[in-house]
């Protein structure tokens, strides 16, 4: 940002903290909206969710306005809030979806050339066991597995969203696959 813009932003931060100025909040919102939008779109898919995450970010700034004088780098502070809100939104979306594996029986049924009642029962039982295995994974492992396998995110993207290393993502996926493999081989 240019020096003049930085002065305006610093004044707005000060007015927001000291006087609870709604105009100052509006100034910050207008100054950061486009940058935050690009940033949040990296984590959130729908336009509605992007706007909701940005609104929630500025609501958080408003709620914590008295703490602003202690913030050394407002940009970092704002983008961390946005990332946290985006990840929370993403997690809510994951929880609201039906598990991916529940959609597999229709795929298996279409792909199968000789559907007999016996193969349908075996397929349904396998799917049920896989669903149970995924649900029994430790929470963080389950989240990583769902993000990689169901949402098709890259390991690096998952690592950035969750604030963990790529190696940790790899370890979670390895653990999840081993558990699923064990579930399938048990009779």
PDB file of C-alpha atoms in Angstrom:
ATOM      1  CA  UNK A   1       0.000   0.000   0.000  1.00  0.00           C
ATOM      2  CA  UNK A   2       1.046   3.534  -0.606  1.00  0.00           C
ATOM      3  CA  UNK A   3       2.044   5.722   2.321  1.00  0.00           C
ATOM      4  CA  UNK A   4      -1.182   7.759   2.143  1.00  0.00           C
ATOM      5  CA  UNK A   5      -3.281   4.585   2.180  1.00  0.00           C
ATOM      6  CA  UNK A   6      -1.327   3.277   5.162  1.00  0.00           C
ATOM      7  CA  UNK A   7      -1.937   6.532   7.059  1.00  0.00           C
ATOM      8  CA  UNK A   8      -5.685   6.328   6.340  1.00  0.00           C
ATOM      9  CA  UNK A   9      -5.751   2.683   7.489  1.00  0.00           C
ATOM     10  CA  UNK A  10      -3.779   3.436  10.663  1.00  0.00           C
ATOM     11  CA  UNK A  11      -6.139   6.336  11.444  1.00  0.00           C
ATOM     12  CA  UNK A  12      -9.139   4.069  10.847  1.00  0.00           C
ATOM     13  CA  UNK A  13      -7.699   1.398  13.158  1.00  0.00           C
ATOM     14  CA  UNK A  14      -7.111   4.008  15.854  1.00  0.00           C
ATOM     15  CA  UNK A  15     -10.639   5.490  15.451  1.00  0.00           C
ATOM     16  CA  UNK A  16     -12.150   2.039  15.564  1.00  0.00           C
ATOM     17  CA  UNK A  17     -10.269   1.112  18.737  1.00  0.00           C
ATOM     18  CA  UNK A  18     -10.674   4.398  20.584  1.00  0.00           C
ATOM     19  CA  UNK A  19     -14.094   5.624  19.438  1.00  0.00           C
ATOM     20  CA  UNK A  20     -15.853   2.471  18.143  1.00  0.00           C
ATOM     21  CA  UNK A  21     -16.301   4.299  14.861  1.00  0.00           C
ATOM     22  CA  UNK A  22     -18.504   2.491  12.368  1.00  0.00           C
ATOM     23  CA  UNK A  23     -17.099   4.762   9.656  1.00  0.00           C
ATOM     24  CA  UNK A  24     -13.617   3.510  10.517  1.00  0.00           C
ATOM     25  CA  UNK A  25     -14.800  -0.086  10.217  1.00  0.00           C
ATOM     26  CA  UNK A  26     -16.367   0.742   6.852  1.00  0.00           C
ATOM     27  CA  UNK A  27     -13.075   2.323   5.716  1.00  0.00           C
ATOM     28  CA  UNK A  28     -11.163  -0.827   6.668  1.00  0.00           C
ATOM     29  CA  UNK A  29     -13.780  -3.018   5.003  1.00  0.00           C
ATOM     30  CA  UNK A  30     -13.496  -1.086   1.743  1.00  0.00           C
ATOM     31  CA  UNK A  31      -9.697  -1.013   1.912  1.00  0.00           C
ATOM     32  CA  UNK A  32      -9.338  -4.770   2.427  1.00  0.00           C
ATOM     33  CA  UNK A  33     -12.390  -6.319   0.767  1.00  0.00           C
ATOM     34  CA  UNK A  34     -10.850  -7.119  -2.621  1.00  0.00           C
ATOM     35  CA  UNK A  35      -7.656  -8.570  -1.118  1.00  0.00           C
ATOM     36  CA  UNK A  36      -9.604 -10.647   1.367  1.00  0.00           C
ATOM     37  CA  UNK A  37     -11.938 -11.864  -1.353  1.00  0.00           C
ATOM     38  CA  UNK A  38      -9.051 -13.262  -3.404  1.00  0.00           C
ATOM     39  CA  UNK A  39      -7.568 -14.834  -0.269  1.00  0.00           C
ATOM     40  CA  UNK A  40     -10.825 -16.393   0.977  1.00  0.00           C
ATOM     41  CA  UNK A  41     -11.730 -17.741  -2.478  1.00  0.00           C
ATOM     42  CA  UNK A  42      -8.682 -19.975  -2.125  1.00  0.00           C
ATOM     43  CA  UNK A  43     -10.396 -21.730   0.802  1.00  0.00           C
ATOM     44  CA  UNK A  44     -14.114 -21.361   0.063  1.00  0.00           C
ATOM     45  CA  UNK A  45     -15.938 -22.310  -3.106  1.00  0.00           C
ATOM     46  CA  UNK A  46     -19.251 -20.418  -3.194  1.00  0.00           C
ATOM     47  CA  UNK A  47     -19.545 -16.658  -3.600  1.00  0.00           C
ATOM     48  CA  UNK A  48     -22.095 -16.533  -0.781  1.00  0.00           C
ATOM     49  CA  UNK A  49     -19.682 -18.281   1.582  1.00  0.00           C
ATOM     50  CA  UNK A  50     -16.866 -15.930   0.558  1.00  0.00           C
ATOM     51  CA  UNK A  51     -18.966 -12.893   1.476  1.00  0.00           C
ATOM     52  CA  UNK A  52     -20.075 -14.561   4.709  1.00  0.00           C
ATOM     53  CA  UNK A  53     -16.467 -15.305   5.714  1.00  0.00           C
ATOM     54  CA  UNK A  54     -15.422 -11.709   4.972  1.00  0.00           C
ATOM     55  CA  UNK A  55     -18.385 -10.338   6.941  1.00  0.00           C
ATOM     56  CA  UNK A  56     -17.565 -12.631   9.865  1.00  0.00           C
ATOM     57  CA  UNK A  57     -13.940 -11.488   9.694  1.00  0.00           C
ATOM     58  CA  UNK A  58     -14.915  -7.853  10.078  1.00  0.00           C
ATOM     59  CA  UNK A  59     -17.466  -8.741  12.749  1.00  0.00           C
ATOM     60  CA  UNK A  60     -14.597 -10.301  14.684  1.00  0.00           C
ATOM     61  CA  UNK A  61     -12.507  -7.151  14.184  1.00  0.00           C
ATOM     62  CA  UNK A  62     -15.436  -5.103  15.506  1.00  0.00           C
ATOM     63  CA  UNK A  63     -15.919  -7.373  18.518  1.00  0.00           C
ATOM     64  CA  UNK A  64     -12.193  -7.172  19.364  1.00  0.00           C
ATOM     65  CA  UNK A  65     -11.697  -3.496  18.446  1.00  0.00           C
ATOM     66  CA  UNK A  66     -10.420  -2.572  21.921  1.00  0.00           C
ATOM     67  CA  UNK A  67      -7.470  -4.951  21.394  1.00  0.00           C
ATOM     68  CA  UNK A  68      -6.377  -3.322  18.126  1.00  0.00           C
ATOM     69  CA  UNK A  69      -3.777  -0.970  19.663  1.00  0.00           C
ATOM     70  CA  UNK A  70      -1.806  -4.052  20.753  1.00  0.00           C
ATOM     71  CA  UNK A  71      -1.763  -5.534  17.238  1.00  0.00           C
ATOM     72  CA  UNK A  72       1.644  -5.013  15.628  1.00  0.00           C
ATOM     73  CA  UNK A  73       0.722  -6.013  12.070  1.00  0.00           C
ATOM     74  CA  UNK A  74      -2.954  -5.420  11.249  1.00  0.00           C
ATOM     75  CA  UNK A  75      -2.680  -7.075   7.823  1.00  0.00           C
ATOM     76  CA  UNK A  76      -1.439 -10.351   9.297  1.00  0.00           C
ATOM     77  CA  UNK A  77      -4.046 -10.134  12.063  1.00  0.00           C
ATOM     78  CA  UNK A  78      -6.867  -9.612   9.548  1.00  0.00           C
ATOM     79  CA  UNK A  79      -5.757 -12.389   7.194  1.00  0.00           C
ATOM     80  CA  UNK A  80      -5.349 -14.858  10.075  1.00  0.00           C
ATOM     81  CA  UNK A  81      -8.898 -14.136  11.199  1.00  0.00           C
ATOM     82  CA  UNK A  82     -10.093 -14.617   7.606  1.00  0.00           C
ATOM     83  CA  UNK A  83      -8.226 -17.926   7.344  1.00  0.00           C
ATOM     84  CA  UNK A  84      -9.699 -19.139  10.634  1.00  0.00           C
ATOM     85  CA  UNK A  85     -13.218 -18.151   9.529  1.00  0.00           C
ATOM     86  CA  UNK A  86     -12.729 -19.806   6.126  1.00  0.00           C
ATOM     87  CA  UNK A  87     -11.494 -23.055   7.678  1.00  0.00           C
ATOM     88  CA  UNK A  88     -14.411 -23.016  10.121  1.00  0.00           C
ATOM     89  CA  UNK A  89     -16.773 -22.523   7.206  1.00  0.00           C
ATOM     90  CA  UNK A  90     -15.087 -25.372   5.327  1.00  0.00           C
ATOM     91  CA  UNK A  91     -15.427 -27.687   8.326  1.00  0.00           C
ATOM     92  CA  UNK A  92     -19.109 -26.815   8.662  1.00  0.00           C
ATOM     93  CA  UNK A  93     -19.582 -27.666   5.002  1.00  0.00           C
ATOM     94  CA  UNK A  94     -17.855 -31.027   5.525  1.00  0.00           C
ATOM     95  CA  UNK A  95     -20.081 -31.855   8.489  1.00  0.00           C
ATOM     96  CA  UNK A  96     -23.222 -30.981   6.568  1.00  0.00           C
ATOM     97  CA  UNK A  97     -22.379 -33.255   3.652  1.00  0.00           C
ATOM     98  CA  UNK A  98     -23.276 -36.899   3.531  1.00  0.00           C
ATOM     99  CA  UNK A  99     -20.205 -39.121   3.635  1.00  0.00           C
ATOM    100  CA  UNK A 100     -18.847 -39.729   0.152  1.00  0.00           C
ATOM    101  CA  UNK A 101     -18.855 -43.475   0.637  1.00  0.00           C
ATOM    102  CA  UNK A 102     -22.664 -43.437   0.934  1.00  0.00           C
ATOM    103  CA  UNK A 103     -22.807 -42.408  -2.718  1.00  0.00           C
ATOM    104  CA  UNK A 104     -20.744 -45.398  -3.804  1.00  0.00           C
ATOM    105  CA  UNK A 105     -23.526 -48.060  -3.872  1.00  0.00           C
ATOM    106  CA  UNK A 106     -25.178 -46.330  -6.844  1.00  0.00           C
ATOM    107  CA  UNK A 107     -21.827 -46.268  -8.625  1.00  0.00           C
ATOM    108  CA  UNK A 108     -21.188 -49.922  -7.841  1.00  0.00           C
ATOM    109  CA  UNK A 109     -24.683 -50.826  -8.989  1.00  0.00           C
ATOM    110  CA  UNK A 110     -24.243 -49.042 -12.324  1.00  0.00           C
ATOM    111  CA  UNK A 111     -20.796 -50.538 -12.843  1.00  0.00           C
ATOM    112  CA  UNK A 112     -21.818 -54.068 -11.985  1.00  0.00           C
ATOM    113  CA  UNK A 113     -22.782 -56.205 -14.964  1.00  0.00           C
ATOM    114  CA  UNK A 114     -24.308 -59.093 -13.015  1.00  0.00           C
ATOM    115  CA  UNK A 115     -26.226 -57.717 -10.080  1.00  0.00           C
ATOM    116  CA  UNK A 116     -27.385 -60.561  -7.961  1.00  0.00           C
ATOM    117  CA  UNK A 117     -28.923 -60.206  -4.531  1.00  0.00           C
ATOM    118  CA  UNK A 118     -25.766 -61.774  -3.092  1.00  0.00           C
ATOM    119  CA  UNK A 119     -23.403 -59.236  -4.721  1.00  0.00           C
ATOM    120  CA  UNK A 120     -25.698 -56.376  -3.665  1.00  0.00           C
ATOM    121  CA  UNK A 121     -25.587 -57.551  -0.041  1.00  0.00           C
ATOM    122  CA  UNK A 122     -21.786 -57.931  -0.163  1.00  0.00           C
ATOM    123  CA  UNK A 123     -21.414 -54.469  -1.716  1.00  0.00           C
ATOM    124  CA  UNK A 124     -23.731 -52.879   0.842  1.00  0.00           C
ATOM    125  CA  UNK A 125     -21.887 -54.596   3.678  1.00  0.00           C
ATOM    126  CA  UNK A 126     -18.513 -53.443   2.321  1.00  0.00           C
ATOM    127  CA  UNK A 127     -19.758 -49.871   2.010  1.00  0.00           C
ATOM    128  CA  UNK A 128     -21.192 -49.973   5.541  1.00  0.00           C
ATOM    129  CA  UNK A 129     -17.864 -51.239   6.917  1.00  0.00           C
ATOM    130  CA  UNK A 130     -15.937 -48.552   5.032  1.00  0.00           C
ATOM    131  CA  UNK A 131     -18.286 -45.859   6.367  1.00  0.00           C
ATOM    132  CA  UNK A 132     -17.762 -47.156   9.898  1.00  0.00           C
ATOM    133  CA  UNK A 133     -13.993 -47.259   9.402  1.00  0.00           C
ATOM    134  CA  UNK A 134     -13.926 -43.658   8.169  1.00  0.00           C
ATOM    135  CA  UNK A 135     -16.152 -42.553  11.065  1.00  0.00           C
ATOM    136  CA  UNK A 136     -13.896 -44.339  13.572  1.00  0.00           C
ATOM    137  CA  UNK A 137     -10.759 -42.474  12.465  1.00  0.00           C
ATOM    138  CA  UNK A 138      -9.359 -39.943  14.931  1.00  0.00           C
ATOM    139  CA  UNK A 139     -10.985 -36.535  14.265  1.00  0.00           C
ATOM    140  CA  UNK A 140      -7.969 -34.815  12.676  1.00  0.00           C
ATOM    141  CA  UNK A 141      -7.128 -37.903  10.599  1.00  0.00           C
ATOM    142  CA  UNK A 142     -10.747 -38.155   9.435  1.00  0.00           C
ATOM    143  CA  UNK A 143     -10.814 -34.466   8.463  1.00  0.00           C
ATOM    144  CA  UNK A 144      -7.568 -34.757   6.495  1.00  0.00           C
ATOM    145  CA  UNK A 145      -8.798 -37.939   4.771  1.00  0.00           C
ATOM    146  CA  UNK A 146     -12.090 -36.295   3.791  1.00  0.00           C
ATOM    147  CA  UNK A 147     -10.368 -33.176   2.489  1.00  0.00           C
ATOM    148  CA  UNK A 148      -7.952 -35.195   0.346  1.00  0.00           C
ATOM    149  CA  UNK A 149     -10.180 -38.040  -0.839  1.00  0.00           C
ATOM    150  CA  UNK A 150     -13.642 -36.491  -1.000  1.00  0.00           C
ATOM    151  CA  UNK A 151     -12.892 -32.835  -1.667  1.00  0.00           C
ATOM    152  CA  UNK A 152      -9.907 -33.596  -3.916  1.00  0.00           C
ATOM    153  CA  UNK A 153      -7.605 -31.074  -2.237  1.00  0.00           C
ATOM    154  CA  UNK A 154      -3.861 -31.410  -2.644  1.00  0.00           C
ATOM    155  CA  UNK A 155      -1.747 -32.318   0.377  1.00  0.00           C
ATOM    156  CA  UNK A 156      -0.175 -28.855   0.325  1.00  0.00           C
ATOM    157  CA  UNK A 157      -3.611 -27.168   0.308  1.00  0.00           C
ATOM    158  CA  UNK A 158      -4.785 -29.277   3.240  1.00  0.00           C
ATOM    159  CA  UNK A 159      -1.582 -28.492   5.127  1.00  0.00           C
ATOM    160  CA  UNK A 160      -2.070 -24.756   4.580  1.00  0.00           C
ATOM    161  CA  UNK A 161      -5.757 -24.809   5.544  1.00  0.00           C
ATOM    162  CA  UNK A 162      -5.160 -26.768   8.736  1.00  0.00           C
ATOM    163  CA  UNK A 163      -1.829 -25.170   9.603  1.00  0.00           C
ATOM    164  CA  UNK A 164       0.072 -28.468   9.628  1.00  0.00           C
ATOM    165  CA  UNK A 165       2.997 -29.781   7.594  1.00  0.00           C
ATOM    166  CA  UNK A 166       2.615 -31.703   4.353  1.00  0.00           C
ATOM    167  CA  UNK A 167       4.383 -34.626   6.066  1.00  0.00           C
ATOM    168  CA  UNK A 168       1.681 -34.652   8.758  1.00  0.00           C
ATOM    169  CA  UNK A 169      -0.989 -34.756   6.033  1.00  0.00           C
ATOM    170  CA  UNK A 170       0.844 -37.706   4.448  1.00  0.00           C
ATOM    171  CA  UNK A 171       0.979 -39.481   7.823  1.00  0.00           C
ATOM    172  CA  UNK A 172      -2.761 -38.980   8.393  1.00  0.00           C
ATOM    173  CA  UNK A 173      -3.577 -40.350   4.916  1.00  0.00           C
ATOM    174  CA  UNK A 174      -1.268 -43.344   5.408  1.00  0.00           C
ATOM    175  CA  UNK A 175      -2.908 -44.093   8.762  1.00  0.00           C
ATOM    176  CA  UNK A 176      -6.421 -43.761   7.295  1.00  0.00           C
ATOM    177  CA  UNK A 177      -5.690 -45.999   4.303  1.00  0.00           C
ATOM    178  CA  UNK A 178      -4.082 -48.644   6.511  1.00  0.00           C
ATOM    179  CA  UNK A 179      -7.176 -48.659   8.702  1.00  0.00           C
ATOM    180  CA  UNK A 180      -9.518 -48.877   5.724  1.00  0.00           C
ATOM    181  CA  UNK A 181      -7.445 -51.656   4.180  1.00  0.00           C
ATOM    182  CA  UNK A 182      -7.549 -53.576   7.469  1.00  0.00           C
ATOM    183  CA  UNK A 183     -11.336 -53.144   7.607  1.00  0.00           C
ATOM    184  CA  UNK A 184     -11.695 -54.560   4.088  1.00  0.00           C
ATOM    185  CA  UNK A 185      -9.451 -57.561   4.718  1.00  0.00           C
ATOM    186  CA  UNK A 186     -11.180 -58.563   7.954  1.00  0.00           C
ATOM    187  CA  UNK A 187     -13.902 -61.115   7.433  1.00  0.00           C
TER     188      UNK A 187
END
